[in-house]
């Protein structure tokens, strides 16, 4: 299973299927409230740019990065005020500069938990001192496997994706281990999914 190939395949359908999503608005508003007007934000794993568009409308200077060519194509079309690039969030060293904020919605859930700490450390290399990191992941349910490959058939054809599901205590530990001071945490319900949202501030040395 190759996640990049999957998103290249389902990109158009995925985008159409999520255009009405609003569950992230409250957390995004909180994230923006910590930033200065016109702050630079990197939308990591931006997908088709749904959150990017919302952030741009709130006045941030937005850069988006995603590993799927199809998703970057859609985001570039839908959010002309943003700048979008192809890239792997595990290594963004080729992306110039640092940002006032990193926005990481529904992305870490596609990695094994053992990878998360390293990924966060690498992402923080792109965050300015005292900058803010937003993360949203799906909450684990007691009865389900915390890591699993889900076979789905939402749009008339079968595809599969890897998911990790998290507990609040895990996210708090990831943030603490990364040297982030938590300044917002919440659980937001969207259909059958409960989204854990956490915002942390990078501590200055």
Tab-separated table of C-alpha atoms in Angstrom:
chain	number	residue	atom	x	y	z
A	1	UNK	CA	0.000	0.000	0.000
A	2	UNK	CA	1.393	3.383	-1.020
A	3	UNK	CA	-0.400	6.304	0.637
A	4	UNK	CA	0.840	8.831	-1.908
A	5	UNK	CA	-0.575	6.764	-4.776
A	6	UNK	CA	-3.847	6.422	-2.875
A	7	UNK	CA	-4.255	10.172	-2.463
A	8	UNK	CA	-3.299	10.804	-6.067
A	9	UNK	CA	-6.072	8.394	-7.008
A	10	UNK	CA	-8.810	9.603	-4.652
A	11	UNK	CA	-7.847	13.304	-4.634
A	12	UNK	CA	-10.766	14.746	-6.592
A	13	UNK	CA	-13.356	12.597	-4.806
A	14	UNK	CA	-11.780	13.242	-1.406
A	15	UNK	CA	-11.870	16.989	-1.969
A	16	UNK	CA	-15.515	16.982	-3.056
A	17	UNK	CA	-16.406	14.783	-0.091
A	18	UNK	CA	-14.848	17.120	2.474
A	19	UNK	CA	-15.791	20.583	1.199
A	20	UNK	CA	-18.445	20.956	3.921
A	21	UNK	CA	-16.080	20.113	6.796
A	22	UNK	CA	-16.231	22.737	9.539
A	23	UNK	CA	-15.131	20.783	12.623
A	24	UNK	CA	-11.661	22.354	12.538
A	25	UNK	CA	-12.831	25.970	12.488
A	26	UNK	CA	-12.835	26.558	16.253
A	27	UNK	CA	-9.341	25.129	16.670
A	28	UNK	CA	-8.063	27.026	13.643
A	29	UNK	CA	-9.512	30.257	15.040
A	30	UNK	CA	-7.731	29.605	18.330
A	31	UNK	CA	-4.474	28.907	16.466
A	32	UNK	CA	-4.800	32.160	14.522
A	33	UNK	CA	-5.560	34.075	17.721
A	34	UNK	CA	-2.036	33.313	18.963
A	35	UNK	CA	-0.463	34.751	15.805
A	36	UNK	CA	0.130	38.312	14.669
A	37	UNK	CA	-1.787	39.611	11.625
A	38	UNK	CA	-0.134	38.463	8.418
A	39	UNK	CA	1.857	35.760	10.209
A	40	UNK	CA	3.531	33.076	8.101
A	41	UNK	CA	1.911	29.647	8.417
A	42	UNK	CA	2.963	26.310	6.943
A	43	UNK	CA	0.033	23.966	6.344
A	44	UNK	CA	1.724	20.576	6.592
A	45	UNK	CA	-0.045	17.836	4.646
A	46	UNK	CA	-2.359	20.478	3.211
A	47	UNK	CA	-4.287	18.063	1.013
A	48	UNK	CA	-6.651	19.872	-1.330
A	49	UNK	CA	-6.303	23.110	0.608
A	50	UNK	CA	-9.587	23.136	2.543
A	51	UNK	CA	-7.966	24.347	5.764
A	52	UNK	CA	-5.478	26.437	3.770
A	53	UNK	CA	-8.363	28.399	2.281
A	54	UNK	CA	-9.866	29.006	5.712
A	55	UNK	CA	-6.523	30.184	7.107
A	56	UNK	CA	-5.898	32.493	4.143
A	57	UNK	CA	-9.340	34.048	4.613
A	58	UNK	CA	-8.344	34.797	8.212
A	59	UNK	CA	-5.355	36.801	7.013
A	60	UNK	CA	-2.282	34.586	7.324
A	61	UNK	CA	0.486	34.310	4.724
A	62	UNK	CA	0.096	30.658	3.851
A	63	UNK	CA	2.451	28.062	2.429
A	64	UNK	CA	1.165	24.527	1.943
A	65	UNK	CA	3.082	21.307	1.431
A	66	UNK	CA	1.826	17.837	0.547
A	67	UNK	CA	3.404	14.702	-0.915
A	68	UNK	CA	0.535	14.088	-3.359
A	69	UNK	CA	0.802	15.755	-6.765
A	70	UNK	CA	-2.982	15.618	-7.145
A	71	UNK	CA	-3.586	17.298	-3.795
A	72	UNK	CA	-1.067	20.074	-4.531
A	73	UNK	CA	-2.744	20.595	-7.911
A	74	UNK	CA	-6.156	20.966	-6.252
A	75	UNK	CA	-4.871	23.265	-3.494
A	76	UNK	CA	-3.118	25.509	-6.016
A	77	UNK	CA	-6.359	25.780	-7.993
A	78	UNK	CA	-8.602	26.365	-4.987
A	79	UNK	CA	-6.395	28.723	-2.962
A	80	UNK	CA	-4.689	31.148	-5.385
A	81	UNK	CA	-3.438	33.308	-2.495
A	82	UNK	CA	-1.420	30.405	-1.047
A	83	UNK	CA	1.916	28.995	-2.152
A	84	UNK	CA	1.952	25.224	-2.498
A	85	UNK	CA	4.794	22.743	-2.849
A	86	UNK	CA	5.283	19.025	-3.079
A	87	UNK	CA	7.253	17.581	-0.215
A	88	UNK	CA	7.471	14.922	2.480
A	89	UNK	CA	6.790	16.210	5.996
A	90	UNK	CA	9.485	13.909	7.341
A	91	UNK	CA	12.097	16.089	5.648
A	92	UNK	CA	11.309	19.697	4.814
A	93	UNK	CA	14.928	20.855	4.809
A	94	UNK	CA	14.631	21.961	1.177
A	95	UNK	CA	11.857	24.405	2.127
A	96	UNK	CA	13.383	27.806	2.772
A	97	UNK	CA	12.862	29.796	5.947
A	98	UNK	CA	10.990	29.346	9.202
A	99	UNK	CA	7.351	30.022	9.989
A	100	UNK	CA	5.381	31.712	12.759
A	101	UNK	CA	3.003	28.778	12.873
A	102	UNK	CA	2.777	25.155	11.738
A	103	UNK	CA	-0.684	23.745	11.042
A	104	UNK	CA	-0.774	19.928	11.015
A	105	UNK	CA	-4.370	18.733	10.648
A	106	UNK	CA	-5.232	15.062	10.078
A	107	UNK	CA	-1.701	14.159	8.992
A	108	UNK	CA	0.178	12.486	11.856
A	109	UNK	CA	-2.591	9.881	11.923
A	110	UNK	CA	-1.114	8.349	8.756
A	111	UNK	CA	2.156	7.448	10.532
A	112	UNK	CA	3.056	4.728	12.979
A	113	UNK	CA	3.182	6.048	16.523
A	114	UNK	CA	6.849	5.158	16.872
A	115	UNK	CA	7.599	7.735	14.143
A	116	UNK	CA	5.682	10.666	15.612
A	117	UNK	CA	8.319	12.040	17.998
A	118	UNK	CA	10.979	12.175	15.276
A	119	UNK	CA	8.561	13.758	12.802
A	120	UNK	CA	7.615	16.458	15.292
A	121	UNK	CA	11.254	17.260	16.001
A	122	UNK	CA	11.935	17.665	12.293
A	123	UNK	CA	8.854	19.808	11.791
A	124	UNK	CA	9.915	22.096	14.632
A	125	UNK	CA	13.072	22.920	12.704
A	126	UNK	CA	10.745	24.986	10.469
A	127	UNK	CA	9.089	26.792	13.391
A	128	UNK	CA	10.427	30.105	14.666
A	129	UNK	CA	11.276	30.494	18.367
A	130	UNK	CA	8.054	31.175	20.311
A	131	UNK	CA	6.066	29.968	17.262
A	132	UNK	CA	2.936	27.843	17.519
A	133	UNK	CA	2.168	24.279	16.400
A	134	UNK	CA	-1.382	23.020	15.837
A	135	UNK	CA	-2.011	19.277	15.579
A	136	UNK	CA	-5.271	17.390	15.047
A	137	UNK	CA	-5.501	13.583	15.176
A	138	UNK	CA	-8.300	11.081	15.555
A	139	UNK	CA	-9.031	9.921	19.093
A	140	UNK	CA	-8.627	6.219	19.825
A	141	UNK	CA	-11.650	4.241	20.912
A	142	UNK	CA	-11.134	1.628	23.638
A	143	UNK	CA	-12.488	-1.158	21.432
A	144	UNK	CA	-10.403	-0.508	18.308
A	145	UNK	CA	-6.854	-1.221	17.238
A	146	UNK	CA	-4.697	1.848	17.739
A	147	UNK	CA	-2.899	1.216	14.432
A	148	UNK	CA	-4.658	-0.335	11.459
A	149	UNK	CA	-5.048	-0.417	7.704
A	150	UNK	CA	-8.585	0.611	6.781
A	151	UNK	CA	-10.130	-0.628	3.540
A	152	UNK	CA	-12.653	1.935	2.343
A	153	UNK	CA	-15.191	2.228	-0.474
A	154	UNK	CA	-16.664	5.713	-0.196
A	155	UNK	CA	-16.753	6.610	-3.874
A	156	UNK	CA	-17.594	3.393	-5.657
A	157	UNK	CA	-14.121	1.876	-5.671
A	158	UNK	CA	-11.937	0.275	-3.044
A	159	UNK	CA	-8.849	1.871	-1.551
A	160	UNK	CA	-6.902	1.511	1.673
A	161	UNK	CA	-5.064	3.793	4.086
A	162	UNK	CA	-3.023	3.332	7.242
A	163	UNK	CA	-4.277	5.065	10.394
A	164	UNK	CA	-3.019	5.597	13.917
A	165	UNK	CA	-5.499	6.594	16.621
A	166	UNK	CA	-4.376	8.516	19.693
A	167	UNK	CA	-5.212	9.241	23.316
A	168	UNK	CA	-5.038	12.707	24.867
A	169	UNK	CA	-2.287	11.616	27.246
A	170	UNK	CA	-0.156	10.484	24.297
A	171	UNK	CA	-0.458	13.822	22.540
A	172	UNK	CA	0.427	15.691	25.728
A	173	UNK	CA	3.560	13.570	26.070
A	174	UNK	CA	4.574	14.117	22.428
A	175	UNK	CA	4.275	17.872	22.952
A	176	UNK	CA	6.169	17.803	26.245
A	177	UNK	CA	8.957	15.659	24.781
A	178	UNK	CA	9.260	18.115	21.880
A	179	UNK	CA	9.690	21.033	24.261
A	180	UNK	CA	6.298	22.553	23.477
A	181	UNK	CA	4.204	24.381	26.044
A	182	UNK	CA	0.558	23.398	25.545
A	183	UNK	CA	-1.689	26.455	25.326
A	184	UNK	CA	-4.877	24.864	23.958
A	185	UNK	CA	-6.398	21.391	23.902
A	186	UNK	CA	-9.826	20.212	22.889
A	187	UNK	CA	-11.821	17.276	21.561
A	188	UNK	CA	-14.176	18.061	18.680
A	189	UNK	CA	-16.893	15.707	17.480
A	190	UNK	CA	-17.476	15.298	13.746
A	191	UNK	CA	-19.892	12.511	12.903
A	192	UNK	CA	-18.531	9.328	14.463
A	193	UNK	CA	-15.029	10.781	14.757
A	194	UNK	CA	-13.637	12.580	17.785
A	195	UNK	CA	-10.738	14.866	16.880
A	196	UNK	CA	-8.046	15.669	19.423
A	197	UNK	CA	-6.761	19.208	18.825
A	198	UNK	CA	-3.658	20.519	20.585
A	199	UNK	CA	-1.758	23.790	20.171
A	200	UNK	CA	1.695	24.212	21.647
A	201	UNK	CA	4.238	27.006	21.725
A	202	UNK	CA	7.893	26.418	20.950
A	203	UNK	CA	9.921	27.401	23.948
A	204	UNK	CA	12.849	29.731	23.362
A	205	UNK	CA	16.315	28.596	24.370
